[in-house]
């Protein structure tokens, strides 16, 4: 890695430095837009006691779900975890801790974390179990909950195209949490479908500027579909 | 006769107005998209980051990178916009979405809603529901008026952990259309053939009935 060339050529290099007990923020919504190869690398490394922050925890046998198989996740921060029998089992047995967080609050926690905002007030969750033990405040006649930002030791994201400067463009709704996750990692690793030459990405169309990204690796993706719906036509 | 799921969706669709940005939850709310009235244009928002959601794809259009908030493959209409989750919830939290339609386990006469957690059963998470009920300009809840044992879901005070407080404006059940205001359910319409007495009997919270209550009209 020289200067601004952030491209790495092995998954070992991509995830180098990941240690037990770290916090990993992962982009993706369900199985859409997940960094498949980086997740597989974490599984291979066997890193444990991880706190994983992602909207969901994959499914049994795919996505973040594979990190449950060897009990690598200590705590999961997510908005919805209903797709995963192993998750349920570890949760009920007390092996796994979960912090359920409203989806928009989760996105904003990552955004705030990456933007240097330590916490923010939101109406979301006021008067619900989510607000328990949190500071609340009435502002202009409405009640809000103070939500702390999230940052990670690592952030792992999936993008469509990148250049060696780490500029990223996402494809369709696989964007989801990826841009915020990318901003919130001390080390952000982007696994991408294609690496293009600098200048090929239109500067004003870049979704994530390279300043947020430390490593880029070209991956290959299964892109499994969680709920395949089609119409006749 | 109590309304079918499709009829509940048809009645909710009458709440749509031309130019509305609408977020439809999973289940009956999703069906509302099939009954948008003639001559009205609405834009569907899907909270995973899509404004201008279209129908399910054909086999040829199928794309793993194109899904809705229910994780189903979808299409985008011409003129759609795609953006991040933070942007998506900024438009929700900022009150830019005109109408949210979602299901619930319970609603109470103060507009509180419980829709995500039954203690003792496995908690799967709230997804975007708490953000949606806190942010939308207008919230319509669809649900059956009573559970399968006949217990009312329209209560004085919700018994389950809440999704949001004081946010529900209107409820469309299989028996009635009700407005929630001033600490009471106000009966607006009855399902065809359903009596006010039956609705009264299945509403545990305070029900206000003013004058003759018309039957719902389906075109």
Short mmCIF file of C-alpha atoms in Angstrom, two decimals:
data_model
loop_
_atom_site.label_atom_id
_atom_site.label_comp_id
_atom_site.label_asym_id
_atom_site.label_seq_id
_atom_site.Cartn_x
_atom_site.Cartn_y
_atom_site.Cartn_z
CA UNK A 1 0.00 0.00 0.00
CA UNK A 2 1.71 3.13 -1.16
CA UNK A 3 0.31 6.62 -0.81
CA UNK A 4 -3.29 6.64 -1.84
CA UNK A 5 -3.32 3.19 -3.36
CA UNK A 6 -5.67 1.37 -1.03
CA UNK A 7 -6.07 -1.80 -3.05
CA UNK A 8 -5.12 -5.02 -1.28
CA UNK A 9 -4.91 -8.37 -3.01
CA UNK A 10 -5.73 -10.87 -0.31
CA UNK A 11 -8.47 -11.20 2.28
CA UNK A 12 -5.72 -11.70 4.90
CA UNK A 13 -4.42 -8.21 4.13
CA UNK A 14 -7.94 -6.83 3.95
CA UNK A 15 -8.75 -7.85 7.52
CA UNK A 16 -5.26 -7.64 9.03
CA UNK A 17 -5.34 -6.22 12.54
CA UNK A 18 -8.76 -7.55 13.52
CA UNK A 19 -8.51 -8.82 17.09
CA UNK A 20 -10.69 -10.50 19.68
CA UNK A 21 -13.08 -8.15 21.42
CA UNK A 22 -13.22 -5.57 18.64
CA UNK A 23 -16.32 -3.84 17.27
CA UNK A 24 -17.12 -4.45 13.62
CA UNK A 25 -19.73 -2.41 11.76
CA UNK A 26 -21.08 -4.18 8.69
CA UNK A 27 -23.07 -2.69 5.83
CA UNK A 28 -25.97 -4.54 4.24
CA UNK A 29 -29.72 -4.98 4.61
CA UNK A 30 -30.66 -8.62 5.00
CA UNK A 31 -28.42 -10.35 2.49
CA UNK A 32 -28.43 -7.37 0.12
CA UNK A 33 -25.16 -5.46 -0.14
CA UNK A 34 -23.15 -7.53 2.33
CA UNK A 35 -19.35 -7.92 2.11
CA UNK A 36 -19.48 -11.69 1.67
CA UNK A 37 -15.75 -12.32 1.36
CA UNK A 38 -14.81 -10.14 4.34
CA UNK A 39 -17.32 -11.94 6.54
CA UNK A 40 -15.89 -15.27 5.35
CA UNK A 41 -12.42 -14.01 6.23
CA UNK A 42 -13.50 -13.15 9.80
CA UNK A 43 -14.87 -16.67 10.08
CA UNK A 44 -11.56 -18.05 8.81
CA UNK A 45 -9.55 -15.95 11.27
CA UNK A 46 -11.62 -17.28 14.16
CA UNK A 47 -11.68 -13.89 15.92
CA UNK A 48 -13.98 -14.01 18.93
CA UNK A 49 -15.83 -11.81 21.41
CA UNK A 50 -16.80 -9.50 18.59
CA UNK A 51 -19.42 -6.82 18.86
CA UNK A 52 -21.09 -6.70 15.47
CA UNK A 53 -23.21 -3.74 14.42
CA UNK A 54 -25.42 -4.36 11.40
CA UNK A 55 -29.09 -4.04 10.55
CA UNK A 56 -29.50 -7.83 10.58
CA UNK A 57 -27.40 -10.90 11.38
CA UNK A 58 -27.66 -12.75 8.07
CA UNK A 59 -29.41 -16.10 7.86
CA UNK A 60 -28.38 -19.59 8.93
CA UNK A 61 -25.28 -20.45 6.93
CA UNK A 62 -24.92 -17.18 5.04
CA UNK A 63 -23.89 -13.59 5.65
CA UNK A 64 -23.14 -12.64 9.26
CA UNK A 65 -24.97 -15.82 10.28
CA UNK A 66 -21.80 -17.82 9.64
CA UNK A 67 -20.02 -15.97 12.47
CA UNK A 68 -22.49 -17.50 14.91
CA UNK A 69 -21.43 -21.03 13.99
CA UNK A 70 -18.20 -20.81 16.00
CA UNK A 71 -19.65 -18.33 18.51
CA UNK A 72 -17.49 -15.45 17.30
CA UNK A 73 -20.11 -12.81 18.10
CA UNK A 74 -20.48 -11.74 21.72
CA UNK A 75 -22.92 -8.94 21.11
CA UNK A 76 -25.10 -8.01 18.16
CA UNK A 77 -26.50 -4.51 17.62
CA UNK A 78 -29.29 -4.74 15.03
CA UNK A 79 -32.84 -3.65 14.24
CA UNK A 80 -34.22 -7.03 13.20
CA UNK A 81 -32.89 -10.52 13.81
CA UNK A 82 -35.80 -12.77 12.94
CA UNK A 83 -34.28 -14.76 10.08
CA UNK A 84 -31.89 -16.95 11.97
CA UNK A 85 -32.51 -20.10 14.05
CA UNK A 86 -28.95 -20.29 15.39
CA UNK A 87 -29.20 -16.67 16.52
CA UNK A 88 -32.38 -17.48 18.41
CA UNK A 89 -30.75 -20.50 20.07
CA UNK A 90 -27.67 -18.56 21.24
CA UNK A 91 -29.81 -15.66 22.40
CA UNK A 92 -32.08 -17.89 24.48
CA UNK A 93 -29.11 -19.75 25.98
CA UNK A 94 -27.48 -16.48 26.98
CA UNK A 95 -24.38 -17.01 24.82
CA UNK A 96 -25.23 -14.01 22.69
CA UNK A 97 -26.20 -10.53 23.76
CA UNK A 98 -28.44 -8.42 21.53
CA UNK A 99 -29.14 -4.70 21.54
CA UNK A 100 -32.20 -4.06 19.40
CA UNK A 101 -32.05 -0.60 17.89
CA UNK A 102 -34.63 1.10 15.66
CA UNK A 103 -33.49 0.99 12.06
CA UNK A 104 -33.34 4.74 11.50
CA UNK A 105 -31.64 5.29 14.84
CA UNK A 106 -29.08 2.64 13.92
CA UNK A 107 -28.34 4.36 10.59
CA UNK A 108 -28.05 7.73 12.33
CA UNK A 109 -25.80 6.30 15.07
CA UNK A 110 -23.37 5.18 12.37
CA UNK A 111 -23.68 8.46 10.49
CA UNK A 112 -23.10 10.45 13.69
CA UNK A 113 -20.18 8.22 14.65
CA UNK A 114 -18.51 8.87 11.33
CA UNK A 115 -19.29 12.58 11.44
CA UNK A 116 -17.85 13.24 14.90
CA UNK A 117 -21.21 13.82 16.55
CA UNK A 118 -21.17 11.96 19.89
CA UNK A 119 -24.93 11.67 20.34
CA UNK A 120 -28.20 13.04 18.98
CA UNK A 121 -31.79 13.52 20.09
CA UNK A 122 -34.52 11.65 18.22
CA UNK A 123 -38.24 11.18 18.79
CA UNK A 124 -37.89 7.56 17.73
CA UNK A 125 -38.43 5.20 20.64
CA UNK A 126 -39.61 7.80 23.14
CA UNK A 127 -41.93 6.12 25.66
CA UNK A 128 -40.85 2.64 24.56
CA UNK A 129 -38.39 0.09 26.00
CA UNK A 130 -35.71 1.59 23.70
CA UNK A 131 -35.67 4.77 25.80
CA UNK A 132 -35.14 3.01 29.13
CA UNK A 133 -32.12 4.35 31.04
CA UNK A 134 -31.51 7.01 28.41
CA UNK A 135 -31.61 10.76 28.82
CA UNK A 136 -34.77 12.35 27.42
CA UNK A 137 -35.52 15.98 26.77
CA UNK A 138 -38.50 18.05 25.74
CA UNK A 139 -37.63 20.35 22.85
CA UNK A 140 -40.29 22.67 21.42
CA UNK A 141 -43.04 20.65 23.07
CA UNK A 142 -41.95 17.26 21.82
CA UNK A 143 -40.08 14.53 23.68
CA UNK A 144 -36.80 13.12 22.44
CA UNK A 145 -34.35 10.39 23.43
CA UNK A 146 -30.59 10.95 23.50
CA UNK A 147 -28.92 8.24 21.41
CA UNK A 148 -25.13 7.81 21.45
CA UNK A 149 -23.20 7.48 18.19
CA UNK A 150 -21.46 4.27 17.15
CA UNK A 151 -17.95 3.84 15.83
CA UNK A 152 -16.15 0.62 15.04
CA UNK A 153 -12.59 -0.67 15.13
CA UNK A 154 -13.42 -2.01 11.69
CA UNK A 155 -16.16 -1.26 9.19
CA UNK A 156 -16.76 -3.74 6.39
CA UNK A 157 -18.82 -2.68 3.38
CA UNK A 158 -19.81 -3.90 -0.06
CA UNK A 159 -19.67 -1.54 -3.03
CA UNK A 160 -20.16 -1.87 -6.77
CA UNK A 161 -17.23 0.12 -8.10
CA UNK A 162 -14.17 1.59 -6.46
CA UNK A 163 -10.98 3.22 -7.61
CA UNK A 164 -7.63 2.82 -5.89
CA UNK A 165 -8.25 6.01 -3.89
CA UNK A 166 -11.12 4.24 -2.17
CA UNK A 167 -13.90 6.24 -3.79
CA UNK A 168 -17.01 4.07 -3.80
CA UNK A 169 -20.20 3.77 -5.82
CA UNK A 170 -22.98 1.46 -4.71
CA UNK A 171 -25.44 -0.40 -6.91
CA UNK A 172 -29.22 -0.04 -6.51
CA UNK A 173 -30.58 -0.80 -3.03
CA UNK A 174 -27.39 -2.62 -2.05
CA UNK A 175 -26.34 0.86 -0.89
CA UNK A 176 -28.49 0.72 2.30
CA UNK A 177 -26.27 0.99 5.42
CA UNK A 178 -22.98 0.80 3.53
CA UNK A 179 -22.22 4.54 3.17
CA UNK A 180 -22.74 5.22 6.90
CA UNK A 181 -20.87 2.10 7.95
CA UNK A 182 -17.96 3.21 5.76
CA UNK A 183 -17.64 6.49 7.64
CA UNK A 184 -17.74 4.92 11.10
CA UNK A 185 -14.80 2.50 11.04
CA UNK A 186 -11.29 3.27 12.27
CA UNK A 187 -10.30 0.89 9.50
CA UNK A 188 -12.88 0.67 6.72
CA UNK A 189 -12.55 -2.16 4.25
CA UNK A 190 -14.56 -2.10 1.03
CA UNK A 191 -15.14 -5.32 -0.88
CA UNK A 192 -16.15 -4.34 -4.38
CA UNK A 193 -17.35 -5.87 -7.62
CA UNK A 194 -15.05 -3.86 -9.83
CA UNK A 195 -11.96 -1.67 -9.43
CA UNK A 196 -11.72 1.06 -12.05
CA UNK A 197 -9.05 3.61 -12.89
CA UNK A 198 -9.07 6.97 -11.10
CA UNK A 199 -11.19 9.37 -13.13
CA UNK A 200 -13.58 6.73 -14.41
CA UNK A 201 -15.99 7.48 -11.58
CA UNK A 202 -17.71 10.81 -12.14
CA UNK A 203 -16.60 12.91 -9.11
CA UNK A 204 -20.07 14.27 -8.41
CA UNK A 205 -21.59 10.78 -8.56
CA UNK A 206 -19.34 9.20 -5.93
CA UNK A 207 -21.38 7.97 -2.95
CA UNK A 208 -18.52 7.46 -0.49
CA UNK A 209 -15.41 9.63 -0.89
CA UNK A 210 -12.14 7.72 -0.49
CA UNK A 211 -11.11 9.57 2.66
CA UNK A 212 -13.35 7.19 4.65
CA UNK A 213 -11.88 4.03 3.13
CA UNK A 214 -8.57 2.46 4.15
CA UNK A 215 -8.59 -0.76 2.13
CA UNK A 216 -10.22 -1.93 -1.08
CA UNK A 217 -10.40 -5.52 -2.28
CA UNK A 218 -12.00 -6.93 -5.38
CA UNK A 219 -14.39 -9.69 -4.35
CA UNK A 220 -16.67 -12.12 -6.08
CA UNK A 221 -20.19 -12.39 -4.80
CA UNK A 222 -22.88 -15.03 -4.66
CA UNK A 223 -25.54 -12.33 -4.05
CA UNK A 224 -28.02 -14.71 -2.51
CA UNK A 225 -31.64 -13.55 -2.65
CA UNK A 226 -33.52 -13.73 0.65
CA UNK A 227 -37.10 -13.42 -0.67
CA UNK A 228 -37.37 -14.11 -4.35
CA UNK A 229 -40.57 -12.53 -5.66
CA UNK A 230 -41.44 -12.43 -9.35
CA UNK A 231 -44.50 -11.59 -11.40
CA UNK A 232 -45.57 -13.02 -14.73
CA UNK A 233 -44.73 -10.80 -17.64
CA UNK B 1 -69.55 -9.40 7.40
CA UNK B 2 -66.09 -8.62 8.63
CA UNK B 3 -63.83 -7.34 5.86
CA UNK B 4 -61.29 -9.57 4.14
CA UNK B 5 -57.63 -8.54 4.11
CA UNK B 6 -58.11 -7.24 0.57
CA UNK B 7 -61.16 -5.18 1.59
CA UNK B 8 -59.23 -3.63 4.50
CA UNK B 9 -56.51 -2.70 1.99
CA UNK B 10 -59.13 -1.28 -0.39
CA UNK B 11 -60.55 0.90 2.37
CA UNK B 12 -57.11 2.12 3.42
CA UNK B 13 -56.42 3.00 -0.22
CA UNK B 14 -59.26 5.53 0.00
CA UNK B 15 -57.05 7.48 2.43
CA UNK B 16 -54.48 8.07 -0.31
CA UNK B 17 -54.28 11.51 -1.86
CA UNK B 18 -52.74 12.63 -5.11
CA UNK B 19 -49.06 13.43 -4.63
CA UNK B 20 -48.64 11.48 -1.39
CA UNK B 21 -45.36 9.84 -0.43
CA UNK B 22 -46.41 6.65 1.32
CA UNK B 23 -44.63 3.97 3.32
CA UNK B 24 -46.47 0.65 3.46
CA UNK B 25 -45.60 -1.93 6.11
CA UNK B 26 -45.52 -5.68 5.73
CA UNK B 27 -48.76 -7.69 5.44
CA UNK B 28 -52.11 -6.01 4.73
CA UNK B 29 -50.46 -2.58 4.24
CA UNK B 30 -48.47 -3.98 1.30
CA UNK B 31 -51.77 -4.88 -0.43
CA UNK B 32 -52.82 -1.21 -0.41
CA UNK B 33 -50.54 -0.66 -3.42
CA UNK B 34 -52.93 -2.81 -5.48
CA UNK B 35 -55.90 -0.49 -4.88
CA UNK B 36 -54.57 3.02 -5.55
CA UNK B 37 -57.64 4.92 -6.83
CA UNK B 38 -57.88 5.91 -10.49
CA UNK B 39 -56.42 9.29 -11.32
CA UNK B 40 -54.26 9.44 -8.21
CA UNK B 41 -50.50 9.22 -8.23
CA UNK B 42 -48.65 8.15 -5.11
CA UNK B 43 -44.96 7.40 -4.60
CA UNK B 44 -44.08 4.41 -2.46
CA UNK B 45 -41.16 4.75 -0.06
CA UNK B 46 -39.33 1.65 1.09
CA UNK B 47 -37.17 2.36 4.12
CA UNK B 48 -34.16 0.37 2.95
CA UNK B 49 -33.56 3.29 0.59
CA UNK B 50 -35.99 3.44 -2.33
CA UNK B 51 -38.47 6.17 -3.26
CA UNK B 52 -40.61 5.08 -6.18
CA UNK B 53 -41.00 1.38 -5.52
CA UNK B 54 -42.53 -0.57 -8.39
CA UNK B 55 -44.08 -4.04 -8.65
CA UNK B 56 -42.25 -7.35 -8.25
CA UNK B 57 -39.81 -7.97 -11.11
CA UNK B 58 -40.34 -10.33 -14.00
CA UNK B 59 -37.93 -13.23 -14.19
CA UNK B 60 -35.84 -11.16 -16.63
CA UNK B 61 -35.75 -8.12 -14.31
CA UNK B 62 -34.83 -10.08 -11.18
CA UNK B 63 -31.84 -8.45 -9.44
CA UNK B 64 -30.41 -9.35 -6.02
CA UNK B 65 -29.39 -5.71 -5.52
CA UNK B 66 -32.96 -4.48 -5.87
CA UNK B 67 -35.07 -5.28 -2.82
CA UNK B 68 -37.70 -3.68 -0.60
CA UNK B 69 -37.78 -3.32 3.19
CA UNK B 70 -39.37 -6.78 3.43
CA UNK B 71 -36.23 -8.10 1.68
CA UNK B 72 -38.32 -9.09 -1.34
CA UNK B 73 -37.03 -8.51 -4.84
CA UNK B 74 -38.75 -5.47 -6.37
CA UNK B 75 -38.41 -2.97 -9.20
CA UNK B 76 -38.03 0.80 -9.23
CA UNK B 77 -40.46 2.91 -11.26
CA UNK B 78 -39.23 5.42 -13.80
CA UNK B 79 -38.26 8.49 -11.80
CA UNK B 80 -37.37 6.55 -8.67
CA UNK B 81 -34.55 7.57 -6.36
CA UNK B 82 -32.24 5.25 -4.40
CA UNK B 83 -30.30 6.38 -1.36
CA UNK B 84 -28.72 5.28 1.91
CA UNK B 85 -30.53 4.16 5.06
CA UNK B 86 -29.58 7.44 6.80
CA UNK B 87 -31.10 9.47 3.96
CA UNK B 88 -34.17 7.23 4.00
CA UNK B 89 -34.77 7.76 7.69
CA UNK B 90 -33.97 11.45 7.42
CA UNK B 91 -37.01 11.75 5.14
CA UNK B 92 -39.05 9.65 7.56
CA UNK B 93 -37.83 11.35 10.76
CA UNK B 94 -38.03 14.77 9.15
CA UNK B 95 -41.74 14.34 8.48
CA UNK B 96 -41.49 14.25 4.69
CA UNK B 97 -43.41 11.00 4.29
CA UNK B 98 -47.11 11.89 4.11
CA UNK B 99 -48.60 8.60 5.19
CA UNK B 100 -47.44 5.43 6.91
CA UNK B 101 -49.64 2.35 6.97
CA UNK B 102 -48.67 -0.42 9.33
CA UNK B 103 -50.06 -3.31 11.32
CA UNK B 104 -50.23 -3.56 15.12
CA UNK B 105 -50.96 -5.93 17.99
CA UNK B 106 -52.71 -3.20 20.01
CA UNK B 107 -53.67 0.47 19.76
CA UNK B 108 -55.04 2.52 22.62
CA UNK B 109 -57.36 5.50 22.89
CA UNK B 110 -54.42 7.86 23.32
CA UNK B 111 -52.91 6.85 20.00
CA UNK B 112 -50.21 4.63 21.49
CA UNK B 113 -49.25 1.62 19.41
CA UNK B 114 -47.70 -1.75 20.28
CA UNK B 115 -46.54 -3.73 17.29
CA UNK B 116 -43.14 -5.30 17.82
CA UNK B 117 -42.80 -7.31 21.00
CA UNK B 118 -44.79 -9.86 22.97
CA UNK B 119 -43.01 -10.56 26.28
CA UNK B 120 -42.27 -14.24 26.69
CA UNK B 121 -42.16 -14.78 22.95
CA UNK B 122 -39.00 -14.33 20.95
CA UNK B 123 -38.26 -10.72 20.17
CA UNK B 124 -37.18 -10.32 16.58
CA UNK B 125 -36.78 -6.58 16.55
CA UNK B 126 -38.61 -3.41 15.64
CA UNK B 127 -36.97 -2.84 12.26
CA UNK B 128 -38.03 0.61 11.09
CA UNK B 129 -41.44 0.70 12.80
CA UNK B 130 -40.43 2.97 15.70
CA UNK B 131 -38.87 5.48 13.33
CA UNK B 132 -41.90 5.40 11.04
CA UNK B 133 -44.47 6.00 13.76
CA UNK B 134 -42.36 8.78 15.28
CA UNK B 135 -41.84 10.49 11.96
CA UNK B 136 -44.74 10.21 9.54
CA UNK B 137 -47.24 13.07 9.22
CA UNK B 138 -50.12 10.65 9.30
CA UNK B 139 -50.32 7.09 10.54
CA UNK B 140 -53.01 4.58 9.66
CA UNK B 141 -53.03 1.25 11.47
CA UNK B 142 -54.58 -1.84 9.94
CA UNK B 143 -55.48 -4.80 12.12
CA UNK B 144 -58.31 -7.08 13.07
CA UNK B 145 -60.60 -5.43 15.61
CA UNK B 146 -60.24 -8.35 18.02
CA UNK B 147 -57.87 -11.30 18.30
CA UNK B 148 -58.88 -14.85 17.51
CA UNK B 149 -60.23 -15.31 21.04
CA UNK B 150 -62.46 -12.25 20.66
CA UNK B 151 -60.30 -9.96 22.83
CA UNK B 152 -60.32 -6.35 21.70
CA UNK B 153 -57.14 -4.86 20.25
CA UNK B 154 -58.48 -1.31 20.71
CA UNK B 155 -57.71 -0.65 24.34
CA UNK B 156 -57.83 2.01 27.03
CA UNK B 157 -54.14 1.52 27.47
CA UNK B 158 -51.77 -0.78 25.56
CA UNK B 159 -50.58 -3.76 27.60
CA UNK B 160 -47.62 -4.70 25.38
CA UNK B 161 -44.34 -2.76 25.09
CA UNK B 162 -44.93 0.27 22.91
CA UNK B 163 -43.65 1.07 19.44
CA UNK B 164 -44.61 4.73 19.74
CA UNK B 165 -46.67 7.12 21.85
CA UNK B 166 -49.57 9.32 20.80
CA UNK B 167 -48.98 8.78 17.10
CA UNK B 168 -51.88 6.79 15.63
CA UNK B 169 -54.46 8.98 13.89
CA UNK B 170 -56.67 6.44 12.17
CA UNK B 171 -57.42 2.74 12.38
CA UNK B 172 -58.96 0.55 9.70
CA UNK B 173 -60.04 -2.81 11.10
CA UNK B 174 -62.07 -5.63 9.63
CA UNK B 175 -65.12 -4.08 11.33
CA UNK B 176 -64.70 -0.31 11.32
CA UNK B 177 -62.87 2.88 10.50
CA UNK B 178 -62.00 4.89 13.59
CA UNK B 179 -60.24 8.12 14.32
CA UNK B 180 -58.14 8.52 17.45
CA UNK B 181 -58.38 11.92 19.11
CA UNK B 182 -58.96 13.52 22.50
CA UNK B 183 -58.38 10.26 24.32
CA UNK B 184 -61.04 8.24 22.51
CA UNK B 185 -61.78 6.15 19.45
CA UNK B 186 -64.29 7.98 17.25
CA UNK B 187 -66.31 5.63 15.08
CA UNK B 188 -66.44 6.91 11.50
CA UNK B 189 -67.61 3.95 9.41
CA UNK B 190 -68.87 0.40 9.81
CA UNK B 191 -68.03 -2.59 7.63
CA UNK B 192 -71.11 -3.54 5.57
CA UNK B 193 -73.55 -5.46 7.75
CA UNK B 194 -71.66 -4.86 11.00
CA UNK B 195 -73.66 -3.14 13.74
CA UNK B 196 -72.51 -0.35 16.04
CA UNK B 197 -73.31 -2.70 18.93
CA UNK B 198 -70.85 -5.31 17.71
CA UNK B 199 -68.14 -2.69 17.28
CA UNK B 200 -68.91 -1.31 20.73
CA UNK B 201 -68.71 -4.79 22.20
CA UNK B 202 -65.32 -5.44 20.60
CA UNK B 203 -63.81 -2.07 21.53
CA UNK B 204 -62.33 -2.11 25.02
CA UNK B 205 -61.22 1.51 24.94
CA UNK B 206 -63.49 4.56 25.02
CA UNK B 207 -65.64 4.62 21.88
CA UNK B 208 -67.44 7.75 20.74
CA UNK B 209 -70.40 7.22 18.43
CA UNK B 210 -71.91 10.40 17.05
CA UNK B 211 -75.18 10.10 15.15
CA UNK B 212 -75.73 7.57 12.39
CA UNK B 213 -72.57 5.73 11.41
CA UNK B 214 -72.45 5.05 7.67
CA UNK B 215 -71.31 1.80 6.11
CA UNK B 216 -68.04 1.79 4.20
CA UNK B 217 -68.45 2.28 0.48
CA UNK B 218 -66.37 0.27 -1.97
CA UNK B 219 -66.31 1.31 -5.60
#
